[in-house]
mmCIF file of C-alpha atoms in Angstrom:
data_model
loop_
_atom_site.group_PDB
_atom_site.id
_atom_site.type_symbol
_atom_site.label_atom_id
_atom_site.label_comp_id
_atom_site.label_asym_id
_atom_site.label_seq_id
_atom_site.Cartn_x
_atom_site.Cartn_y
_atom_site.Cartn_z
ATOM 1 C CA MET A 18 0.000 0.000 0.000
ATOM 2 C CA THR A 19 2.817 2.434 0.850
ATOM 3 C CA THR A 20 4.543 1.736 -2.483
ATOM 4 C CA ARG A 21 1.298 2.396 -4.348
ATOM 5 C CA ARG A 22 0.794 5.714 -2.524
ATOM 6 C CA THR A 23 4.419 6.711 -3.146
ATOM 7 C CA GLY A 24 4.052 5.897 -6.841
ATOM 8 C CA ALA A 25 0.802 7.854 -7.093
ATOM 9 C CA ALA A 26 2.417 10.807 -5.338
ATOM 10 C CA ALA A 27 5.366 10.720 -7.746
ATOM 11 C CA VAL A 28 3.000 10.719 -10.742
ATOM 12 C CA ALA A 29 1.083 13.653 -9.260
ATOM 13 C CA VAL A 30 4.282 15.646 -8.686
ATOM 14 C CA CYS A 31 5.441 14.963 -12.250
ATOM 15 C CA ALA A 32 2.058 16.058 -13.602
ATOM 16 C CA VAL A 33 2.230 19.341 -11.685
ATOM 17 C CA LEU A 34 5.785 20.004 -12.832
ATOM 18 C CA ALA A 35 4.811 19.226 -16.425
ATOM 19 C CA GLY A 36 2.076 21.836 -16.358
ATOM 20 C CA CYS A 37 -0.894 19.458 -16.695
ATOM 21 C CA SER A 38 -2.147 20.927 -19.933
ATOM 22 C CA ALA A 39 -2.043 20.459 -23.662
ATOM 23 C CA PRO A 40 1.439 19.896 -25.016
ATOM 24 C CA ALA A 41 3.422 22.839 -26.291
ATOM 25 C CA PRO A 42 4.864 22.797 -29.813
ATOM 26 C CA THR A 43 7.788 20.496 -30.494
ATOM 27 C CA SER A 44 10.786 21.420 -28.383
ATOM 28 C CA THR A 45 14.024 19.916 -27.253
ATOM 29 C CA ALA A 46 15.364 19.676 -23.730
ATOM 30 C CA SER A 47 18.852 21.096 -23.608
ATOM 31 C CA PRO A 48 21.526 18.415 -23.181
ATOM 32 C CA GLY A 49 22.481 18.170 -19.525
ATOM 33 C CA ASP A 50 19.699 20.581 -18.473
ATOM 34 C CA PRO A 51 16.222 19.011 -18.321
ATOM 35 C CA PHE A 52 14.684 22.272 -17.049
ATOM 36 C CA THR A 53 15.481 24.204 -20.235
ATOM 37 C CA ARG A 54 13.608 23.658 -23.511
ATOM 38 C CA THR A 55 14.546 25.171 -26.840
ATOM 39 C CA PHE A 56 12.373 25.550 -29.941
ATOM 40 C CA ALA A 57 13.555 25.262 -33.536
ATOM 41 C CA GLU A 58 13.050 28.474 -35.508
ATOM 42 C CA GLY A 59 10.107 27.146 -37.534
ATOM 43 C CA GLU A 60 8.425 25.634 -34.451
ATOM 44 C CA ARG A 61 8.451 28.656 -32.149
ATOM 45 C CA PRO A 62 5.042 29.494 -30.696
ATOM 46 C CA ALA A 63 3.792 33.072 -30.593
ATOM 47 C CA VAL A 64 2.993 34.766 -27.296
ATOM 48 C CA ALA A 65 -0.003 37.007 -26.639
ATOM 49 C CA ASP A 66 0.719 40.710 -26.272
ATOM 50 C CA LEU A 67 1.103 40.836 -22.501
ATOM 51 C CA ALA A 68 0.166 44.269 -21.224
ATOM 52 C CA GLY A 69 -0.453 46.068 -17.984
ATOM 53 C CA THR A 70 1.217 48.330 -15.459
ATOM 54 C CA SER A 71 4.787 48.125 -14.241
ATOM 55 C CA LEU A 72 5.662 48.180 -10.563
ATOM 56 C CA ASP A 73 6.558 51.842 -11.115
ATOM 57 C CA GLY A 74 3.088 52.569 -12.545
ATOM 58 C CA ASP A 75 4.109 52.829 -16.210
ATOM 59 C CA ALA A 76 2.134 51.153 -18.999
ATOM 60 C CA ILE A 77 3.931 48.154 -20.504
ATOM 61 C CA ARG A 78 3.166 46.166 -23.669
ATOM 62 C CA LEU A 79 5.252 43.211 -24.731
ATOM 63 C CA SER A 80 4.787 44.307 -28.361
ATOM 64 C CA GLY A 81 6.690 47.487 -27.466
ATOM 65 C CA TYR A 82 9.852 45.360 -27.374
ATOM 66 C CA ARG A 83 9.373 43.799 -30.835
ATOM 67 C CA GLY A 84 12.718 43.578 -32.622
ATOM 68 C CA LYS A 85 14.531 42.810 -29.357
ATOM 69 C CA VAL A 86 15.342 39.526 -27.693
ATOM 70 C CA VAL A 87 13.065 39.552 -24.642
ATOM 71 C CA VAL A 88 13.745 37.562 -21.483
ATOM 72 C CA ILE A 89 10.468 37.285 -19.551
ATOM 73 C CA ASN A 90 11.095 36.214 -15.968
ATOM 74 C CA ALA A 91 8.214 35.416 -13.608
ATOM 75 C CA TRP A 92 9.024 36.002 -9.952
ATOM 76 C CA ALA A 93 7.689 36.965 -6.530
ATOM 77 C CA SER A 94 9.445 38.597 -3.582
ATOM 78 C CA TRP A 95 8.642 35.657 -1.275
ATOM 79 C CA CYS A 96 10.273 33.124 -3.650
ATOM 80 C CA GLY A 97 13.771 32.040 -2.526
ATOM 81 C CA PRO A 98 15.002 30.931 -5.976
ATOM 82 C CA CYS A 99 13.689 34.225 -7.410
ATOM 83 C CA ARG A 100 15.870 36.115 -4.928
ATOM 84 C CA ALA A 101 18.875 33.997 -5.895
ATOM 85 C CA GLU A 102 18.468 34.631 -9.632
ATOM 86 C CA ALA A 103 17.720 38.384 -9.450
ATOM 87 C CA PRO A 104 21.413 39.449 -9.540
ATOM 88 C CA GLU A 105 21.942 37.125 -12.523
ATOM 89 C CA LEU A 106 19.079 38.741 -14.435
ATOM 90 C CA ARG A 107 20.430 42.193 -13.604
ATOM 91 C CA LEU A 108 23.743 41.098 -15.172
ATOM 92 C CA VAL A 109 21.935 39.756 -18.243
ATOM 93 C CA GLN A 110 20.300 43.153 -18.812
ATOM 94 C CA GLU A 111 23.589 44.980 -18.198
ATOM 95 C CA THR A 112 25.572 42.633 -20.466
ATOM 96 C CA TRP A 113 23.284 42.413 -23.496
ATOM 97 C CA GLY A 114 20.903 45.375 -23.154
ATOM 98 C CA GLY A 115 23.044 47.438 -25.516
ATOM 99 C CA ARG A 116 22.886 44.687 -28.129
ATOM 100 C CA GLY A 117 19.106 44.484 -28.326
ATOM 101 C CA LEU A 118 18.051 42.432 -25.295
ATOM 102 C CA GLN A 119 15.360 43.413 -22.811
ATOM 103 C CA VAL A 120 14.600 41.644 -19.539
ATOM 104 C CA LEU A 121 10.948 41.976 -18.538
ATOM 105 C CA GLY A 122 9.883 40.811 -15.094
ATOM 106 C CA LEU A 123 6.458 39.358 -14.379
ATOM 107 C CA ASP A 124 5.834 40.100 -10.693
ATOM 108 C CA ASN A 125 3.389 37.718 -9.003
ATOM 109 C CA ASP A 126 3.282 39.543 -5.663
ATOM 110 C CA GLY A 127 -0.208 40.365 -4.450
ATOM 111 C CA ASN A 128 1.158 43.540 -2.931
ATOM 112 C CA ARG A 129 2.814 46.070 -5.251
ATOM 113 C CA SER A 130 4.955 47.464 -2.407
ATOM 114 C CA ALA A 131 6.546 44.024 -1.847
ATOM 115 C CA GLY A 132 7.472 43.906 -5.534
ATOM 116 C CA LEU A 133 8.864 47.438 -5.441
ATOM 117 C CA ALA A 134 10.985 46.589 -2.386
ATOM 118 C CA PHE A 135 12.335 43.491 -4.186
ATOM 119 C CA GLN A 136 13.135 45.568 -7.266
ATOM 120 C CA LYS A 137 14.965 48.167 -5.133
ATOM 121 C CA ASP A 138 16.802 45.615 -2.949
ATOM 122 C CA HIS A 139 18.188 43.844 -6.030
ATOM 123 C CA ARG A 140 18.830 47.063 -7.994
ATOM 124 C CA LEU A 141 16.821 45.823 -10.973
ATOM 125 C CA ALA A 142 16.967 48.391 -13.768
ATOM 126 C CA TYR A 143 14.522 46.534 -16.000
ATOM 127 C CA PRO A 144 10.727 46.849 -15.757
ATOM 128 C CA SER A 145 8.438 44.300 -14.149
ATOM 129 C CA LEU A 146 4.804 43.922 -15.110
ATOM 130 C CA HIS A 147 2.711 43.653 -11.937
ATOM 131 C CA ASP A 148 0.546 40.524 -12.325
ATOM 132 C CA PRO A 149 -0.846 39.639 -8.873
ATOM 133 C CA ALA A 150 -3.752 37.542 -10.201
ATOM 134 C CA ALA A 151 -1.575 35.810 -12.853
ATOM 135 C CA LYS A 152 -3.877 37.048 -15.622
ATOM 136 C CA GLN A 153 -0.930 37.716 -17.935
ATOM 137 C CA ALA A 154 0.642 34.335 -17.146
ATOM 138 C CA LEU A 155 -2.625 32.633 -18.105
ATOM 139 C CA ARG A 156 -2.315 34.192 -21.569
ATOM 140 C CA LEU A 157 0.869 32.217 -22.269
ATOM 141 C CA PRO A 158 0.570 29.204 -24.608
ATOM 142 C CA ARG A 159 -0.692 26.145 -22.688
ATOM 143 C CA GLY A 160 1.998 23.691 -21.690
ATOM 144 C CA LEU A 161 4.816 26.149 -22.327
ATOM 145 C CA VAL A 162 5.737 26.475 -18.640
ATOM 146 C CA ASN A 163 4.099 25.594 -15.352
ATOM 147 C CA THR A 164 2.815 29.027 -14.348
ATOM 148 C CA GLN A 165 2.143 27.801 -10.803
ATOM 149 C CA ALA A 166 5.837 27.176 -10.137
ATOM 150 C CA LEU A 167 8.138 30.167 -9.726
ATOM 151 C CA PRO A 168 10.473 31.225 -11.087
ATOM 152 C CA TYR A 169 10.216 30.523 -14.786
ATOM 153 C CA THR A 170 11.814 32.257 -17.742
ATOM 154 C CA ILE A 171 10.734 32.556 -21.366
ATOM 155 C CA VAL A 172 13.104 33.845 -24.045
ATOM 156 C CA LEU A 173 11.526 35.439 -27.106
ATOM 157 C CA ASP A 174 13.329 35.954 -30.397
ATOM 158 C CA PRO A 175 13.186 39.397 -32.084
ATOM 159 C CA ALA A 176 9.977 38.340 -33.908
ATOM 160 C CA GLY A 177 8.269 37.776 -30.539
ATOM 161 C CA ARG A 178 8.252 33.978 -30.742
ATOM 162 C CA VAL A 179 9.372 31.595 -27.980
ATOM 163 C CA ALA A 180 12.960 30.479 -28.538
ATOM 164 C CA ALA A 181 13.392 28.802 -25.134
ATOM 165 C CA THR A 182 11.898 28.281 -21.686
ATOM 166 C CA ARG A 183 13.437 27.548 -18.325
ATOM 167 C CA MET A 184 11.720 26.250 -15.195
ATOM 168 C CA GLY A 185 13.449 27.183 -11.958
ATOM 169 C CA ALA A 186 16.156 29.716 -11.256
ATOM 170 C CA VAL A 187 18.314 30.748 -14.196
ATOM 171 C CA THR A 188 21.901 31.958 -14.347
ATOM 172 C CA ARG A 189 23.620 34.408 -16.654
ATOM 173 C CA ASN A 190 25.664 31.543 -18.138
ATOM 174 C CA GLN A 191 22.548 29.480 -18.890
ATOM 175 C CA LEU A 192 20.925 32.454 -20.595
ATOM 176 C CA ALA A 193 24.109 33.250 -22.530
ATOM 177 C CA LYS A 194 23.780 29.954 -24.410
ATOM 178 C CA ILE A 195 20.240 30.899 -25.429
ATOM 179 C CA VAL A 196 20.429 34.643 -26.124
ATOM 180 C CA GLU A 197 23.837 34.966 -27.801
ATOM 181 C CA PRO A 198 22.712 33.201 -31.018
ATOM 182 C CA LEU A 199 19.554 35.357 -31.143
ATOM 183 C CA LEU A 200 21.350 38.719 -30.857
ATOM 184 C CA PRO A 201 22.855 40.609 -33.791
ATOM 185 C CA ALA A 202 26.588 40.149 -34.179
#
């Protein structure tokens, strides 16, 4: 009986981590990194035009970054792995921002002041769309990422299509392998 319960629990955990929804377009797990998926150029799904208000109160539209490589990172101030990756994402923006990359945060905090404090504490110079009810996250293609597990990162090519996804905390080095080929030389 214990083995059966353990097996059922393992299946349930895998289903949650997989996103429990329709499969995303064909993708490939990166060798040696099962949490990162990449999409071939002709198989990249489009993303809805996420829009709303930044933590600073400015209007943001994902389509406003068309022509840039966009790194969308979903986070919350209470999330330990989100805190660990914040300095890495700051470095990503600093390193490649001048070459046509834009990091865009997707803040899941219910309280805007908690998100603002996180942004200030980590000296994040990129905008974060405040999404306390996860309405923007629900507009992402089904099965692309598990929107209930933070953090997650989605990399868009300059045409606004998904080039890669990452579940869990991401590092500058992991993102380098994804964004470098997408940026102009």
